[in-house]
mmCIF file of C-alpha atoms in Angstrom:
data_model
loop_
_atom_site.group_PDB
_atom_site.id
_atom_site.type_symbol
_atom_site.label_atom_id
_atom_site.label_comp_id
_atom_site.label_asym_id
_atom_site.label_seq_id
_atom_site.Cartn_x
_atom_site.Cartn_y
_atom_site.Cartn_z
ATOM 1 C CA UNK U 1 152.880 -37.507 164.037
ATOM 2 C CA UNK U 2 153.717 -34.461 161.323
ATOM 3 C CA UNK U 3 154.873 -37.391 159.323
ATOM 4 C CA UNK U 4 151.252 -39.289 159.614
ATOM 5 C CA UNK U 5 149.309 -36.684 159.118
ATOM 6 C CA UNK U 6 151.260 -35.417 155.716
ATOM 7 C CA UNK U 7 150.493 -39.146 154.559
ATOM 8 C CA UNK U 8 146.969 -38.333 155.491
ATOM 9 C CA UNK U 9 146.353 -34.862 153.659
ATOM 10 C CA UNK U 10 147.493 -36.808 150.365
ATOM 11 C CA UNK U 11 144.768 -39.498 150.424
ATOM 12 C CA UNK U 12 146.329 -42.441 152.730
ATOM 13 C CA UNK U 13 144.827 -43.633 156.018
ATOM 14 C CA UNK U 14 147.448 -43.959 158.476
ATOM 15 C CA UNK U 15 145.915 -46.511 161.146
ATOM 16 C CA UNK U 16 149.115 -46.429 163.356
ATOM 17 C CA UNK U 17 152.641 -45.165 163.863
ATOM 18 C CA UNK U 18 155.215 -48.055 164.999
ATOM 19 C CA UNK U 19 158.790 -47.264 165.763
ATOM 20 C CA UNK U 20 161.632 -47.752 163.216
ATOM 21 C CA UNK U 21 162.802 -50.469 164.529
ATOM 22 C CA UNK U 22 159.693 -52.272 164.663
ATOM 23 C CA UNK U 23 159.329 -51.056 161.050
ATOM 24 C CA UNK U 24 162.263 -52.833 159.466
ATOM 25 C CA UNK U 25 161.683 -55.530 161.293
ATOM 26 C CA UNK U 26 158.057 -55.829 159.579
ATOM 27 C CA UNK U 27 159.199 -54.768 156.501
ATOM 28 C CA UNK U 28 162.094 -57.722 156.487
ATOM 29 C CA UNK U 29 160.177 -60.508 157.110
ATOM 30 C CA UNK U 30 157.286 -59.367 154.406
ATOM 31 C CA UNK U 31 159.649 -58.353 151.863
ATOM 32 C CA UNK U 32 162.779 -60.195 151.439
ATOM 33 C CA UNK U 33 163.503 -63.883 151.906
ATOM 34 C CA UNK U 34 164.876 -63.776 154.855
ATOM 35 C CA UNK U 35 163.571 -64.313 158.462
ATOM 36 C CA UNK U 36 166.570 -62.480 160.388
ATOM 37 C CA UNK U 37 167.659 -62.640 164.019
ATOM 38 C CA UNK U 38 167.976 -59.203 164.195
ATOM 39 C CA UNK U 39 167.878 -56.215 161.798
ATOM 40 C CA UNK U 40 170.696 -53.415 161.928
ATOM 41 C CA UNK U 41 170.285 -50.304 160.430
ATOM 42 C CA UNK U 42 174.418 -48.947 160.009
ATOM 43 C CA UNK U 43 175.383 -45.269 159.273
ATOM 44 C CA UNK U 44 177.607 -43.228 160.532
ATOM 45 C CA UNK U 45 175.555 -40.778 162.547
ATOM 46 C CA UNK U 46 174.559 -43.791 164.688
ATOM 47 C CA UNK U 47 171.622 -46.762 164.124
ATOM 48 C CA UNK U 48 169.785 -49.325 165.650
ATOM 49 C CA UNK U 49 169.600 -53.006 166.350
ATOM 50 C CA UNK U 50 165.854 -54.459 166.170
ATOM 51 C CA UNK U 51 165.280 -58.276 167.360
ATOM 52 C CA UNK U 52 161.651 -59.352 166.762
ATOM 53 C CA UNK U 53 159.830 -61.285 169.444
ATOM 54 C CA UNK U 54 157.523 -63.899 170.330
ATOM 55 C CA UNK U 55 155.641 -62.649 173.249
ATOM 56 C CA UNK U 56 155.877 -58.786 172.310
ATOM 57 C CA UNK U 57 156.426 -55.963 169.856
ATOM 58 C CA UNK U 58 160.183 -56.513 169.663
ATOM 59 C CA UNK U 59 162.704 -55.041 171.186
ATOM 60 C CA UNK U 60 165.398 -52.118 170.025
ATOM 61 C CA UNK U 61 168.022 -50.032 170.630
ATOM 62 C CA UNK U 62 170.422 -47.572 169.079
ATOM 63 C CA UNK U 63 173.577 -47.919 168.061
ATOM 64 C CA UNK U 64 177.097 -45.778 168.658
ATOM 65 C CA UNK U 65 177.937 -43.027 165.908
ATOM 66 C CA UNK U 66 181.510 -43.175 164.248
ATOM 67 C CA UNK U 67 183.715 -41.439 166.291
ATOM 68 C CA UNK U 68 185.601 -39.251 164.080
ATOM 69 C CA UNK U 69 187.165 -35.584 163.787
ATOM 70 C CA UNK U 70 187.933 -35.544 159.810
ATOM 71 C CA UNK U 71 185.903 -34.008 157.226
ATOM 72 C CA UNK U 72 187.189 -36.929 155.004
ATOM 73 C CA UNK U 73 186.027 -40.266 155.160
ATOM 74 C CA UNK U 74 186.866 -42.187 158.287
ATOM 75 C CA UNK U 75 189.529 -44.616 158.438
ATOM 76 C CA UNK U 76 189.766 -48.182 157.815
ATOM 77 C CA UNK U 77 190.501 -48.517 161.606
ATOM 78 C CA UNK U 78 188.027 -45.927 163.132
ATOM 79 C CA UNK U 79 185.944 -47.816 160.839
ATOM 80 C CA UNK U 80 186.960 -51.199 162.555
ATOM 81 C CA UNK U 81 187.077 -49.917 166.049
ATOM 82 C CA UNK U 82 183.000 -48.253 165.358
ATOM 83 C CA UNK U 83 182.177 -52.229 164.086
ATOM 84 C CA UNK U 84 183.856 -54.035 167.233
ATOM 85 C CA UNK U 85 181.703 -51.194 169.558
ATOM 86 C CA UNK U 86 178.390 -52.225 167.151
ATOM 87 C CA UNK U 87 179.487 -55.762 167.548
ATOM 88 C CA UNK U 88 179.658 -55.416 171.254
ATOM 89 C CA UNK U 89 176.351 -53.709 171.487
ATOM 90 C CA UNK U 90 174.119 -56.275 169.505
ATOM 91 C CA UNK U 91 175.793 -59.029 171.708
ATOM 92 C CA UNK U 92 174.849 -57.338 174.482
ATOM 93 C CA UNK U 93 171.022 -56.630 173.265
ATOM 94 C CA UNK U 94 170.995 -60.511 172.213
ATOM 95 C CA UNK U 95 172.088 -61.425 175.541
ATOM 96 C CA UNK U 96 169.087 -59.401 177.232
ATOM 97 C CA UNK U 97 166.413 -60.823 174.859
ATOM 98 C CA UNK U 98 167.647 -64.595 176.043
ATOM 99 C CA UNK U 99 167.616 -63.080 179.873
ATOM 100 C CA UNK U 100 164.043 -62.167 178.547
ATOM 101 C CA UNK U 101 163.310 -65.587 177.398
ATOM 102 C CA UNK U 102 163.427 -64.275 173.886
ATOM 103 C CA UNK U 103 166.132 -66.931 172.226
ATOM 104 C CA UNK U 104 167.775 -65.485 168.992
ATOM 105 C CA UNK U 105 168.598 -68.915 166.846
ATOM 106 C CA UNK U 106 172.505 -68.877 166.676
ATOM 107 C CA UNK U 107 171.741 -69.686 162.658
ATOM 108 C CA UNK U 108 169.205 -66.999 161.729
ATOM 109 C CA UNK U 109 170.908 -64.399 159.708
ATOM 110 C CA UNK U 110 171.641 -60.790 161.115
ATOM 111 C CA UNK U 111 170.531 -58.169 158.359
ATOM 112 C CA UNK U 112 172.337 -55.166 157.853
ATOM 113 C CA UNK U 113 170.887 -51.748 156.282
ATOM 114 C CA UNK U 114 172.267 -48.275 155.808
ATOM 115 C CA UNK U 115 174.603 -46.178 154.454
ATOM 116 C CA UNK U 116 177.769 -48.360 156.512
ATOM 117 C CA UNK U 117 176.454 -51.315 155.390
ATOM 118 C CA UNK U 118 177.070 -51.184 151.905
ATOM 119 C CA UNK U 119 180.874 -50.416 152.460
ATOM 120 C CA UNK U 120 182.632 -53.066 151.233
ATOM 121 C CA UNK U 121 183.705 -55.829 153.906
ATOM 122 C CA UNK U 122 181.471 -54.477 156.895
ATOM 123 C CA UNK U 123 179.306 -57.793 156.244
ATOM 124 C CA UNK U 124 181.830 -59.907 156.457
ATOM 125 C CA UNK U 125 183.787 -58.034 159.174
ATOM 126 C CA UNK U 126 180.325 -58.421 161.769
ATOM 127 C CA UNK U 127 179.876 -61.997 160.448
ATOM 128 C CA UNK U 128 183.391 -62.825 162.317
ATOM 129 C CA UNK U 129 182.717 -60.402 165.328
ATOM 130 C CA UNK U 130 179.227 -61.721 166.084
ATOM 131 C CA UNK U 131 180.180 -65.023 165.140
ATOM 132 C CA UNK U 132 176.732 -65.126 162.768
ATOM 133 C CA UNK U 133 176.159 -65.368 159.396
ATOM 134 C CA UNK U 134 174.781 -61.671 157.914
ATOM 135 C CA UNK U 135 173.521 -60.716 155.532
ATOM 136 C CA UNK U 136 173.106 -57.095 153.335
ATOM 137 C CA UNK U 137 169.630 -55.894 152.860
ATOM 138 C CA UNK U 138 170.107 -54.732 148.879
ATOM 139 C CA UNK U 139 167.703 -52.822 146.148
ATOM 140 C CA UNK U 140 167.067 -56.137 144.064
ATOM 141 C CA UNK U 141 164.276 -54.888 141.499
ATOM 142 C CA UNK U 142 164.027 -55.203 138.277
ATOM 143 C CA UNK U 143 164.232 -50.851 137.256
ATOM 144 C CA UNK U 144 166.352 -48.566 139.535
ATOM 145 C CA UNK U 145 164.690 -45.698 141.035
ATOM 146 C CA UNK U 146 165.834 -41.981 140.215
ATOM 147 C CA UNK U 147 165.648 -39.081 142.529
ATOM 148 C CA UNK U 148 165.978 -35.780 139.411
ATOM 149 C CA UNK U 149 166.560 -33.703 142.380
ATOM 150 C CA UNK U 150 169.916 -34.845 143.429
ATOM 151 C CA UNK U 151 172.856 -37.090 142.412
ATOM 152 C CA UNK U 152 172.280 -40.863 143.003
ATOM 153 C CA UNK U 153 174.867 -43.135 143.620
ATOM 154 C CA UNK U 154 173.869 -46.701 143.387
ATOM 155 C CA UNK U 155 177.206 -48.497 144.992
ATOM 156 C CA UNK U 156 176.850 -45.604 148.173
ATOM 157 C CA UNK U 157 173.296 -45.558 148.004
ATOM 158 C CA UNK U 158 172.136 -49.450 147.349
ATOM 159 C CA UNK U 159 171.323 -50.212 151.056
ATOM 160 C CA UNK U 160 169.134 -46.936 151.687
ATOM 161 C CA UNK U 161 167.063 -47.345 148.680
ATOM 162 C CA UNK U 162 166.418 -51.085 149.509
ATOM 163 C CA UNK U 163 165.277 -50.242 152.887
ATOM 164 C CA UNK U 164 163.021 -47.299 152.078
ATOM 165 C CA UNK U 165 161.517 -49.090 149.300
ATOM 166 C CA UNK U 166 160.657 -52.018 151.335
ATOM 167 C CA UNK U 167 159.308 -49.593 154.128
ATOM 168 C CA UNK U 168 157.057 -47.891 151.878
ATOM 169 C CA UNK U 169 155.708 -50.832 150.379
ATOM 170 C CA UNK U 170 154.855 -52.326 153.321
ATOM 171 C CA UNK U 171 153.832 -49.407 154.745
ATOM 172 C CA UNK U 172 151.064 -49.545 151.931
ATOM 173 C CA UNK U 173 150.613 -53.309 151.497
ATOM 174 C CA UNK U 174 149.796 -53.444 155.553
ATOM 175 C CA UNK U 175 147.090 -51.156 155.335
ATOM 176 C CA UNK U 176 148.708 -47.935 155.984
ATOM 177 C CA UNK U 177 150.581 -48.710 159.155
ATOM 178 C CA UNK U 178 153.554 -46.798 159.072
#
């Protein structure tokens, strides 16, 4: 709510708050070509799997943090082991939507978001664990954004910016709901 009412002080009406998941979700289907099964955000602090629905709001559900002990980078097979747990877990949400009578089309596209998404392979590595084609939500337009403030990295950085673009444009293009 701290978050709304900030928006509001600097001119915007905020006419509701929906959760994140719900967000990319919206944000997806207005703003990229894609109409996805489900949406993942990836990092390694944890995420979330979002599956839109028919009859409702959607549904979501966070996913498992990498488990790792190194202040370096994690390795290529904690890295594997974390996508074969967030494998495991979107099967399983994708199995309770269908229990719910909310079919996922075995064809739609999963898109993937977040910091763990842009590492190289981890589309390709889901694709064959899910057994689904996926896709990488990616900044596509036509002038990069800057942040002065602090050092951007467009190959770390790529997913992030795509999704936070697309959330604030929708955010504004759907009448303030945020």
């Amino acid at each position: 709510m701290r978050i709304a009412e900030a928006v509001g002080q600097v001119g915007y009406t905020v006419q509701g708050v929906v959760p994140h998941g719900i967000a990319l979700l919206n944000a997806s289907a207005t703003l990229t070509s894609l109409v996805p099964g489900a949406v993942l955000l990836l990092d390694q602090t944890g995420g979330l799997v979002s599956l839109g629905s028919r009859n409702s709001a959607g549904l979501c559900r966070n996913l498992p943090a990498i488990r790792h002990t190194d202040a370096d980078a994690p390795s290529r097979d904690v890295i594997d082991s974390w996508l074969r747990e967030v494998a495991g877990e979107v099967n399983a949400t994708i199995r309770y939507a269908a229990r719910q009578g909310e079919e996922i089309d075995a064809e739609s596209p999963i898109l993937i978001c977040g910091r763990a998404a842009h590492r190289k392979g981890t589309d390709t590595e889901l694709a064959t664990l899910l057994g689904r084609p996926v896709a990488t939500w990616r900044y596509a337009g036509r002038s990069r954004p800057t942040n002065q403030s602090s050092i951007f990295d467009p190959n770390t950085s790529d997913s992030n910016m795509a999704v936070s673009l697309s959330l604030a444009c929708c955010g504004l293009t759907n009448r303030g709901i945020i």
